[in-house]
Amino acid sequence: MTATASSPLLSGALLIGGERITEASGGTYRHVYPGTGVPNAAIPMAGHGEIDRAIDSAWEAHREWMSYPVDRRRDLLFALADVVRDHFAELAELNVHDYGVPIAMAGNSVLTERFLRYYAGYADKTHGASTPVAGAFDVNIVEREPYGVVGVIAPWNGPLVVAGAAVAPALAAGNAVILKPSELASLAPLRFGELCLEAGLPPGLVNVLPAGAEGGDALVRHPRVGKIHFTGGQATAQKVLQAASHNVTPVTAELGGKSAYLVFADADLDMAAVIAAHQGPITQSGQSCACASRILVQASVYAGFVEKLVAAVQAAKIGDPLRPDVMLGPVITEAAAERILGVIDQAVSEKAGDLVTGGRRLGGELASGYFIEPTIFTNVDNRSTLAQTETFGPVASVIPFGDEAEAVRIANDSRYGLNAFVATSDLERAHRVARRLEAGSVWVNRHSDIEPQGPYGGYKQSGFGRTGGVEGLYEFLQVKNIRIGMS
C-alpha cells in the first residue's frame, strides 16, 4: 500500500450514492506524504456539481433509512462497527499515508468503532416526551426529529475520530451525511465510506466528498443541508458561519485550543511530566486541538519538573511514521513547518521565554520530510504571543505559578477554552480547581482520552455544541412540539 517516489500514486476518489468517482469538477489535488515530501496520492476535488448530486442521493438514502424499523437501523450501525473493527490495520495505515501520524498512534478507528456502538444503542430509544399543559385534557407531545441531510466537515488531523464523533450520532438520529474531509487527509475517510456500504447501509447514506474552500462553501450554503458540523480552526470557522448565515443553517463548531496543564507540587511529578510531554509536543507533533501547549508548574517544584519534562520529550523517538517504535512524526506540510519554525524564531527574538530543547528542523535521512524537533520554552510570559496563540506544532510553553489562585488565573487568561489538565494528589483541590477552570473538558491526573459517553466541546473561542453523550446525539435532532386538543 505504501507509495514511494517511483511507485504509482494511491488512488483517491469521491463516494456519491455508492459510486466511486475518480474525476471531479474541482480538479485534482496532488497529495504529498509529510514523511518524505514526495507526492503519494491524487485526490479528486468536489465542486458545485458533485455537491448537488451528493445531496440528491443523500435525501433519497435518508428517506430509505427512515423507512427501516428502528431495530434494523440499530443493527446496521452495530454491523458497521464490526466492519470498522475488522479493518483497524488498514485504516491505521491509511491514516499514516494521509497525515503522517505514527502508526503507533494511528489506530483512532478504535474510537470510530466505540462511537458507532454507543450511538447504535440510541437508535431505538425514546427521544420525546409527553408534557402537561393548561388544557385539562389536551395532549402535548415533544418529539425530536432528524434534520434529513447534514454536512460534516472533518479536519485533516483525525478525520476518523470525527467519523465516529459526528457521523455516528447523525446516522443514529436518522440523518444522511455528506462527509467532507480535507484534501490533506481523505484516504481513510473514503475507505470508511466504502465500509458503510459493505456493512449494508443504503448507498448515499454516507457520501464522502474531498473538497477545498469552493466545495466546502457550496456544501455549507446549500439550501437542502439542514445542519453543519464543523471541526477545524477559528479562521475557517468564521467563513463557515458566514456561509451558513445565508440560509440560517445551524452549525456545531469544535475549534482550537491553547490548553493549560496545571502541575501542583503535591502531584506525581514523574507521571505528570510524561503526560505533559505526550499531551503537549509529542502526540501528533502537537497538531491537535486537545494539546496542552501551556504547562503551568508550581514554583517550588518548577526546576525539577522541567528536567523531567525535557527528559520525557527527548526520549520520544522521531522518524518514519510507519515504524512501530516511532512516537513523533512530521508536521502536515512544508508551509506548516515554515510557519512553526517562524513561531519559534519569533519567540526567541521577542524573549518570550528560554528555549531549552528543540527548535530546529531535522536533517539527515529525515531532511525531505517535515520533521521538527519537539520544542520546550521555559519561564514563558503568559501574555506573549507564544502563550496566547495556537501554534499547532510540537511546541510547549512552561510557566511558573505561586499558588492555586494564580494557577487558575493564568490558565483562564486565554481566549480559548477547550481542555484543561490538573495534576495533583489532593482530591479536594482537584474538584475545586476543575470547577474554576474555563474549559469544556477538564482532565485530572491523566491525558485526554475522548470517549463516546462524555460530551466534548469548547468554551469561549474554542467553539460551541458537543460531541459525545446524549448531548452529541441531540446536536443532530430538532425539536417539534405537538399539542392535540381533547376538550
CSV table of C-alpha atoms in Angstrom, one decimal, residues 82-482:
chain,number,residue,atom,x,y,z
A,82,ASP,CA,-18.0,-4.7,13.4
A,83,VAL,CA,-16.7,-3.9,9.8
A,84,VAL,CA,-14.7,-1.0,11.1
A,85,ARG,CA,-13.1,-3.2,13.8
A,86,ASP,CA,-12.2,-5.8,11.1
A,87,HIS,CA,-10.3,-3.1,9.2
A,88,PHE,CA,-8.4,-1.5,12.0
A,89,ALA,CA,-5.0,-2.2,10.5
A,90,GLU,CA,-5.9,-0.9,7.0
A,91,LEU,CA,-7.5,2.3,8.4
A,92,ALA,CA,-4.4,2.9,10.6
A,93,GLU,CA,-2.1,2.6,7.6
A,94,LEU,CA,-4.3,5.0,5.6
A,95,ASN,CA,-4.1,7.5,8.4
A,96,VAL,CA,-0.3,7.4,8.1
A,97,HIS,CA,-0.4,8.0,4.4
A,98,ASP,CA,-2.9,10.8,4.9
A,99,TYR,CA,-1.2,12.9,7.5
A,100,GLY,CA,2.0,11.3,8.7
A,101,VAL,CA,0.7,10.3,12.2
A,102,PRO,CA,3.0,7.5,13.6
A,103,ILE,CA,1.5,4.0,13.1
A,104,ALA,CA,1.7,3.5,16.9
A,105,MET,CA,-0.8,6.4,17.3
A,106,ALA,CA,-2.8,5.9,14.1
A,107,GLY,CA,-5.4,3.5,15.4
A,108,ASN,CA,-8.1,6.1,16.1
A,109,SER,CA,-10.6,4.0,14.2
A,110,VAL,CA,-10.9,2.3,17.6
A,111,LEU,CA,-12.7,5.5,18.6
A,112,THR,CA,-14.9,5.3,15.4
A,113,GLU,CA,-16.0,1.8,16.5
A,114,ARG,CA,-16.7,2.9,20.0
A,115,PHE,CA,-18.8,5.8,18.9
A,116,LEU,CA,-20.7,3.6,16.4
A,117,ARG,CA,-21.6,1.1,19.1
A,118,TYR,CA,-22.6,3.7,21.6
A,119,TYR,CA,-24.9,5.6,19.3
A,120,ALA,CA,-26.3,2.4,17.7
A,121,GLY,CA,-27.8,1.8,21.1
A,122,TYR,CA,-29.6,5.1,20.9
A,123,ALA,CA,-31.2,4.4,17.6
A,124,ASP,CA,-34.2,2.6,19.1
A,125,LYS,CA,-34.5,4.6,22.3
A,126,THR,CA,-37.1,7.2,23.2
A,127,HIS,CA,-36.2,10.8,22.5
A,128,GLY,CA,-39.5,12.5,23.1
A,129,ALA,CA,-41.9,13.2,26.0
A,130,SER,CA,-45.5,14.0,26.9
A,131,THR,CA,-45.8,17.1,29.0
A,132,PRO,CA,-48.7,18.6,31.0
A,133,VAL,CA,-50.4,21.7,29.6
A,134,ALA,CA,-53.1,24.1,30.8
A,135,GLY,CA,-55.9,22.4,28.9
A,136,ALA,CA,-57.1,19.7,31.3
A,137,PHE,CA,-57.5,17.0,28.7
A,138,ASP,CA,-55.1,18.3,25.9
A,139,VAL,CA,-52.1,16.1,25.0
A,140,ASN,CA,-48.8,17.8,24.5
A,141,ILE,CA,-46.1,15.8,22.8
A,142,VAL,CA,-42.4,16.8,22.4
A,143,GLU,CA,-40.6,14.9,19.6
A,144,ARG,CA,-37.1,15.0,18.3
A,145,GLU,CA,-36.7,14.6,14.5
A,146,PRO,CA,-33.7,14.3,12.2
A,147,TYR,CA,-32.7,17.2,10.0
A,148,GLY,CA,-32.6,14.9,7.0
A,149,VAL,CA,-29.2,15.6,5.4
A,150,VAL,CA,-26.3,17.1,7.4
A,151,GLY,CA,-22.8,18.1,6.4
A,152,VAL,CA,-19.8,17.0,8.4
A,153,ILE,CA,-16.6,18.9,7.7
A,154,ALA,CA,-13.7,17.0,9.1
A,155,PRO,CA,-10.2,18.2,9.7
A,156,TRP,CA,-7.0,16.6,8.4
A,157,ASN,CA,-5.7,15.7,11.9
A,158,GLY,CA,-8.1,12.9,12.8
A,159,PRO,CA,-10.9,12.5,10.3
A,160,LEU,CA,-11.8,9.1,11.6
A,161,VAL,CA,-12.4,10.5,15.0
A,162,VAL,CA,-14.9,12.9,13.5
A,163,ALA,CA,-16.4,10.0,11.6
A,164,GLY,CA,-17.2,8.4,15.0
A,165,ALA,CA,-18.0,11.5,17.0
A,166,ALA,CA,-20.2,13.2,14.4
A,167,VAL,CA,-21.2,10.7,11.7
A,168,ALA,CA,-22.3,8.0,14.1
A,169,PRO,CA,-24.8,10.2,16.1
A,170,ALA,CA,-26.1,11.8,12.9
A,171,LEU,CA,-26.9,8.3,11.5
A,172,ALA,CA,-28.4,7.1,14.8
A,173,ALA,CA,-30.6,10.2,14.8
A,174,GLY,CA,-31.9,9.3,11.3
A,175,ASN,CA,-29.9,11.6,9.1
A,176,ALA,CA,-27.9,11.0,5.9
A,177,VAL,CA,-24.4,12.5,6.0
A,178,ILE,CA,-22.2,14.4,3.5
A,179,LEU,CA,-18.7,13.9,4.9
A,180,LYS,CA,-16.3,16.4,3.6
A,181,PRO,CA,-12.7,15.5,4.6
A,182,SER,CA,-9.8,17.8,4.0
A,183,GLU,CA,-7.8,17.2,0.8
A,184,LEU,CA,-4.9,16.7,3.1
A,185,ALA,CA,-6.4,13.6,4.6
A,186,SER,CA,-9.1,11.9,2.6
A,187,LEU,CA,-7.9,8.3,2.0
A,188,ALA,CA,-9.1,6.9,5.4
A,189,PRO,CA,-12.5,8.8,5.3
A,190,LEU,CA,-13.1,7.4,1.7
A,191,ARG,CA,-12.4,3.9,3.0
A,192,PHE,CA,-14.8,4.5,5.9
A,193,GLY,CA,-17.5,5.4,3.4
A,194,GLU,CA,-16.9,2.2,1.5
A,195,LEU,CA,-17.1,0.2,4.7
A,196,CYS,CA,-20.5,1.8,5.3
A,197,LEU,CA,-21.6,0.1,2.1
A,198,GLU,CA,-20.0,-3.2,3.0
A,199,ALA,CA,-21.9,-3.1,6.3
A,200,GLY,CA,-25.2,-2.8,4.4
A,201,LEU,CA,-26.1,0.9,4.8
A,202,PRO,CA,-28.1,2.3,1.9
A,203,PRO,CA,-26.0,3.9,-0.9
A,204,GLY,CA,-25.9,7.6,-0.4
A,205,LEU,CA,-26.4,7.5,3.4
A,206,VAL,CA,-22.8,8.4,3.8
A,207,ASN,CA,-21.3,10.3,0.9
A,208,VAL,CA,-17.6,11.2,1.1
A,209,LEU,CA,-16.5,14.3,-0.9
A,210,PRO,CA,-13.0,15.7,-0.5
A,211,ALA,CA,-13.1,19.4,-1.3
A,212,GLY,CA,-11.3,22.6,-0.9
A,213,ALA,CA,-12.7,26.0,0.0
A,214,GLU,CA,-15.0,26.2,-3.0
A,215,GLY,CA,-16.6,22.8,-2.4
A,216,GLY,CA,-16.9,23.4,1.3
A,217,ASP,CA,-18.6,26.7,0.7
A,218,ALA,CA,-21.1,25.1,-1.7
A,219,LEU,CA,-21.9,22.5,1.0
A,220,VAL,CA,-22.5,25.0,3.8
A,221,ARG,CA,-24.6,27.3,1.6
A,222,HIS,CA,-26.7,24.6,0.1
A,223,PRO,CA,-30.4,25.1,1.0
A,224,ARG,CA,-31.1,21.4,1.3
A,225,VAL,CA,-28.5,20.8,4.0
A,226,GLY,CA,-30.2,21.0,7.4
A,227,LYS,CA,-27.2,21.2,9.8
A,228,ILE,CA,-23.4,21.6,9.6
A,229,HIS,CA,-20.9,20.0,12.0
A,230,PHE,CA,-17.5,21.7,11.6
A,231,THR,CA,-14.2,20.8,13.2
A,232,GLY,CA,-11.2,23.0,12.5
A,233,GLY,CA,-9.6,26.3,13.1
A,234,GLN,CA,-11.1,29.6,14.1
A,235,ALA,CA,-10.4,31.4,10.8
A,236,THR,CA,-12.2,28.8,8.7
A,237,ALA,CA,-15.0,28.6,11.3
A,238,GLN,CA,-15.7,32.3,10.7
A,239,LYS,CA,-16.1,31.6,7.0
A,240,VAL,CA,-18.3,28.6,7.7
A,241,LEU,CA,-20.6,30.7,10.0
A,242,GLN,CA,-20.8,33.4,7.4
A,243,ALA,CA,-21.7,31.0,4.7
A,244,ALA,CA,-24.2,29.2,6.9
A,245,SER,CA,-25.9,32.5,7.7
A,246,HIS,CA,-27.1,32.6,4.0
A,247,ASN,CA,-29.8,30.1,4.9
A,248,VAL,CA,-29.6,30.4,8.7
A,249,THR,CA,-28.3,26.9,8.8
A,250,PRO,CA,-27.4,25.8,12.3
A,251,VAL,CA,-23.8,24.9,13.0
A,252,THR,CA,-21.9,23.0,15.6
A,253,ALA,CA,-18.3,24.1,15.8
A,254,GLU,CA,-15.4,22.3,17.6
A,255,LEU,CA,-12.4,24.6,17.3
A,256,GLY,CA,-8.9,25.1,18.6
A,257,GLY,CA,-7.3,25.5,22.0
A,258,LYS,CA,-4.4,26.7,24.0
A,259,SER,CA,-5.0,24.3,26.8
A,260,ALA,CA,-3.3,24.7,30.2
A,261,TYR,CA,-1.8,21.8,32.2
A,262,LEU,CA,-1.7,22.8,35.9
A,263,VAL,CA,1.0,20.8,37.8
A,264,PHE,CA,0.9,21.3,41.6
A,265,ALA,CA,3.7,20.5,44.0
A,266,ASP,CA,1.9,17.5,45.5
A,267,ALA,CA,1.5,15.7,42.1
A,268,ASP,CA,3.2,12.6,41.0
A,269,LEU,CA,5.8,14.6,39.1
A,270,ASP,CA,7.2,11.7,37.1
A,271,MET,CA,3.8,10.8,35.8
A,272,ALA,CA,2.8,14.4,35.2
A,273,ALA,CA,6.0,15.0,33.2
A,274,VAL,CA,5.3,12.1,30.9
A,275,ILE,CA,1.7,13.1,30.4
A,276,ALA,CA,2.7,16.7,29.7
A,277,ALA,CA,5.3,15.6,27.1
A,278,HIS,CA,2.8,13.5,25.2
A,279,GLN,CA,-0.2,15.7,25.7
A,280,GLY,CA,1.9,18.7,24.6
A,281,PRO,CA,4.5,18.4,21.8
A,282,ILE,CA,4.7,14.7,21.1
A,283,THR,CA,1.2,13.4,20.2
A,284,GLN,CA,0.5,14.2,16.5
A,285,SER,CA,3.6,16.5,16.7
A,286,GLY,CA,1.4,18.9,18.7
A,287,GLN,CA,-1.1,19.1,15.8
A,288,SER,CA,-4.2,18.6,17.9
A,289,CYS,CA,-6.8,20.9,19.4
A,290,ALA,CA,-6.5,18.8,22.5
A,291,CYS,CA,-2.9,19.6,23.1
A,292,ALA,CA,-1.7,21.0,26.4
A,293,SER,CA,0.6,23.7,25.0
A,294,ARG,CA,0.8,25.7,28.2
A,295,ILE,CA,2.3,23.8,31.1
A,296,LEU,CA,1.8,25.6,34.4
A,297,VAL,CA,4.1,24.4,37.2
A,298,GLN,CA,4.2,25.4,40.9
A,299,ALA,CA,7.3,27.3,41.6
A,300,SER,CA,8.5,25.1,44.5
A,301,VAL,CA,8.9,22.1,42.1
A,302,TYR,CA,9.5,24.0,38.8
A,303,ALA,CA,13.2,23.3,38.2
A,304,GLY,CA,12.9,19.6,38.9
A,305,PHE,CA,9.8,19.2,36.9
A,306,VAL,CA,11.3,20.9,33.9
A,307,GLU,CA,14.2,18.4,34.0
A,308,LYS,CA,11.8,15.5,34.0
A,309,LEU,CA,9.7,17.1,31.2
A,310,VAL,CA,12.7,17.7,28.9
A,311,ALA,CA,13.9,14.1,29.5
A,312,ALA,CA,10.5,12.7,28.6
A,313,VAL,CA,10.4,14.8,25.4
A,314,GLN,CA,13.9,13.9,24.4
A,315,ALA,CA,13.2,10.2,24.9
A,316,ALA,CA,10.5,10.2,22.2
A,317,LYS,CA,11.7,8.5,19.0
A,318,ILE,CA,11.4,10.7,15.9
A,319,GLY,CA,11.3,9.1,12.5
A,320,ASP,CA,9.5,7.2,9.8
A,321,PRO,CA,5.8,7.1,10.9
A,322,LEU,CA,5.4,3.5,9.6
A,323,ARG,CA,7.9,2.2,12.2
A,324,PRO,CA,6.1,0.9,15.3
A,325,ASP,CA,8.7,2.4,17.7
A,326,VAL,CA,8.3,6.0,16.4
A,327,MET,CA,6.3,8.3,18.6
A,328,LEU,CA,6.8,11.6,16.9
A,329,GLY,CA,6.3,12.1,13.1
A,330,PRO,CA,6.3,15.1,10.7
A,331,VAL,CA,4.0,18.1,10.6
A,332,ILE,CA,1.5,18.2,7.8
A,333,THR,CA,3.0,20.3,5.1
A,334,GLU,CA,6.1,22.3,4.2
A,335,ALA,CA,4.1,25.5,4.8
A,336,ALA,CA,3.2,24.3,8.3
A,337,ALA,CA,6.8,23.5,9.1
A,338,GLU,CA,7.9,27.0,8.0
A,339,ARG,CA,5.1,28.6,10.0
A,340,ILE,CA,6.0,26.7,13.2
A,341,LEU,CA,9.7,27.5,12.8
A,342,GLY,CA,8.7,31.1,12.4
A,343,VAL,CA,6.7,31.0,15.7
A,344,ILE,CA,9.8,29.6,17.4
A,345,ASP,CA,12.1,32.2,15.9
A,346,GLN,CA,9.7,35.0,16.9
A,347,ALA,CA,9.5,33.7,20.4
A,348,VAL,CA,13.3,33.7,20.7
A,349,SER,CA,13.6,37.2,19.2
A,350,GLU,CA,10.9,38.6,21.5
A,351,LYS,CA,12.4,36.8,24.5
A,352,ALA,CA,9.0,35.2,25.3
A,353,GLY,CA,10.9,32.5,27.2
A,354,ASP,CA,14.0,30.4,27.4
A,355,LEU,CA,14.4,27.8,24.6
A,356,VAL,CA,15.7,24.7,26.5
A,357,THR,CA,15.3,22.0,23.9
A,358,GLY,CA,14.4,21.6,20.2
A,359,GLY,CA,13.6,24.5,17.9
A,360,ARG,CA,15.1,23.1,14.7
A,361,ARG,CA,14.1,21.2,11.6
A,362,LEU,CA,15.6,17.8,11.4
A,363,GLY,CA,18.0,17.0,8.6
A,364,GLY,CA,19.9,13.8,7.6
A,365,GLU,CA,17.6,11.0,6.4
A,366,LEU,CA,14.6,13.0,7.5
A,367,ALA,CA,15.5,16.2,5.7
A,368,SER,CA,13.0,15.7,2.8
A,369,GLY,CA,10.1,15.3,5.3
A,370,TYR,CA,8.6,17.9,7.5
A,371,PHE,CA,10.1,17.0,10.9
A,372,ILE,CA,10.6,19.5,13.7
A,373,GLU,CA,12.2,18.7,17.0
A,374,PRO,CA,9.8,18.8,20.0
A,375,THR,CA,10.4,22.2,21.5
A,376,ILE,CA,10.2,23.5,25.0
A,377,PHE,CA,10.3,27.1,26.2
A,378,THR,CA,10.5,27.8,30.0
A,379,ASN,CA,9.8,30.9,32.0
A,380,VAL,CA,7.3,32.0,29.4
A,381,ASP,CA,5.3,35.1,29.9
A,382,ASN,CA,1.6,34.1,29.5
A,383,ARG,CA,0.9,37.5,27.8
A,384,SER,CA,3.3,36.6,25.0
A,385,THR,CA,2.2,35.6,21.5
A,386,LEU,CA,3.8,32.2,22.1
A,387,ALA,CA,1.5,31.6,25.1
A,388,GLN,CA,-1.7,33.1,23.6
A,389,THR,CA,-1.7,31.9,20.0
A,390,GLU,CA,-2.4,28.3,18.9
A,391,THR,CA,0.9,27.1,17.4
A,392,PHE,CA,-0.4,23.7,16.1
A,393,GLY,CA,3.0,22.2,16.2
A,394,PRO,CA,5.4,20.4,18.6
A,395,VAL,CA,6.0,23.5,20.8
A,396,ALA,CA,5.1,23.9,24.5
A,397,SER,CA,5.5,26.8,27.0
A,398,VAL,CA,6.3,26.1,30.7
A,399,ILE,CA,5.0,28.8,33.0
A,400,PRO,CA,5.7,29.1,36.8
A,401,PHE,CA,2.9,29.9,39.3
A,402,GLY,CA,2.9,30.5,43.1
A,403,ASP,CA,-0.4,29.3,44.4
A,404,GLU,CA,-3.7,27.8,43.3
A,405,ALA,CA,-5.4,31.2,42.7
A,406,GLU,CA,-2.6,32.3,40.4
A,407,ALA,CA,-2.6,29.0,38.5
A,408,VAL,CA,-6.3,29.3,37.8
A,409,ARG,CA,-5.9,32.9,36.8
A,410,ILE,CA,-3.2,32.2,34.3
A,411,ALA,CA,-5.0,29.1,32.9
A,412,ASN,CA,-8.2,31.1,32.3
A,413,ASP,CA,-6.2,34.0,30.7
A,414,SER,CA,-6.8,32.8,27.2
A,415,ARG,CA,-9.5,33.3,24.5
A,416,TYR,CA,-9.7,29.6,24.2
A,417,GLY,CA,-11.4,27.0,26.5
A,418,LEU,CA,-11.3,23.5,25.0
A,419,ASN,CA,-9.4,21.5,27.5
A,420,ALA,CA,-7.6,21.9,30.8
A,421,PHE,CA,-5.5,19.5,32.8
A,422,VAL,CA,-4.7,19.2,36.5
A,423,ALA,CA,-2.0,17.2,38.2
A,424,THR,CA,-2.5,16.9,42.0
A,425,SER,CA,-2.8,14.3,44.7
A,426,ASP,CA,-5.3,16.4,46.6
A,427,LEU,CA,-8.8,15.3,45.6
A,428,GLU,CA,-10.4,18.3,47.2
A,429,ARG,CA,-8.2,20.6,45.2
A,430,ALA,CA,-8.9,18.6,42.0
A,431,HIS,CA,-12.6,19.2,42.4
A,432,ARG,CA,-12.2,22.8,43.4
A,433,VAL,CA,-9.8,23.7,40.5
A,434,ALA,CA,-11.7,21.8,37.9
A,435,ARG,CA,-14.9,23.8,38.6
A,436,ARG,CA,-13.0,27.1,38.3
A,437,LEU,CA,-11.3,26.4,35.0
A,438,GLU,CA,-13.0,27.9,32.0
A,439,ALA,CA,-12.8,24.8,29.7
A,440,GLY,CA,-15.3,22.3,28.2
A,441,SER,CA,-13.3,19.4,29.5
A,442,VAL,CA,-11.0,19.0,32.5
A,443,TRP,CA,-8.7,16.0,32.8
A,444,VAL,CA,-7.3,15.2,36.3
A,445,ASN,CA,-4.1,13.1,36.6
A,446,ARG,CA,-4.5,11.8,33.1
A,447,HIS,CA,-4.2,12.7,29.4
A,448,SER,CA,-7.2,13.4,27.3
A,449,ASP,CA,-9.0,10.3,26.0
A,450,ILE,CA,-12.2,11.1,24.3
A,451,GLU,CA,-14.9,8.5,24.8
A,452,PRO,CA,-18.4,8.4,23.4
A,453,GLN,CA,-20.0,8.6,26.9
A,454,GLY,CA,-18.7,12.0,27.7
A,455,PRO,CA,-19.8,15.3,26.0
A,456,TYR,CA,-16.8,17.1,24.4
A,457,GLY,CA,-16.6,20.7,23.2
A,458,GLY,CA,-15.3,24.1,24.0
A,459,TYR,CA,-15.9,27.3,25.9
A,460,LYS,CA,-15.2,30.8,24.6
A,461,GLN,CA,-13.5,30.8,21.1
A,462,SER,CA,-13.0,27.0,21.2
A,463,GLY,CA,-16.5,26.6,19.8
A,464,PHE,CA,-20.0,25.6,20.7
A,465,GLY,CA,-22.0,22.4,20.7
A,466,ARG,CA,-20.9,19.0,21.8
A,467,THR,CA,-19.9,15.6,20.5
A,468,GLY,CA,-20.3,12.5,22.7
A,469,GLY,CA,-23.1,11.6,25.2
A,470,VAL,CA,-26.7,12.2,24.6
A,471,GLU,CA,-25.7,15.9,24.1
A,472,GLY,CA,-23.9,14.8,20.9
A,473,LEU,CA,-27.0,12.9,19.7
A,474,TYR,CA,-29.2,15.9,20.2
A,475,GLU,CA,-27.0,18.1,18.0
A,476,PHE,CA,-28.4,16.1,15.1
A,477,LEU,CA,-32.1,16.3,16.1
A,478,GLN,CA,-34.5,19.2,16.0
A,479,VAL,CA,-37.4,19.6,18.5
A,480,LYS,CA,-41.1,19.6,17.5
A,481,ASN,CA,-43.9,20.3,19.8
A,482,ILE,CA,-47.4,18.8,19.0
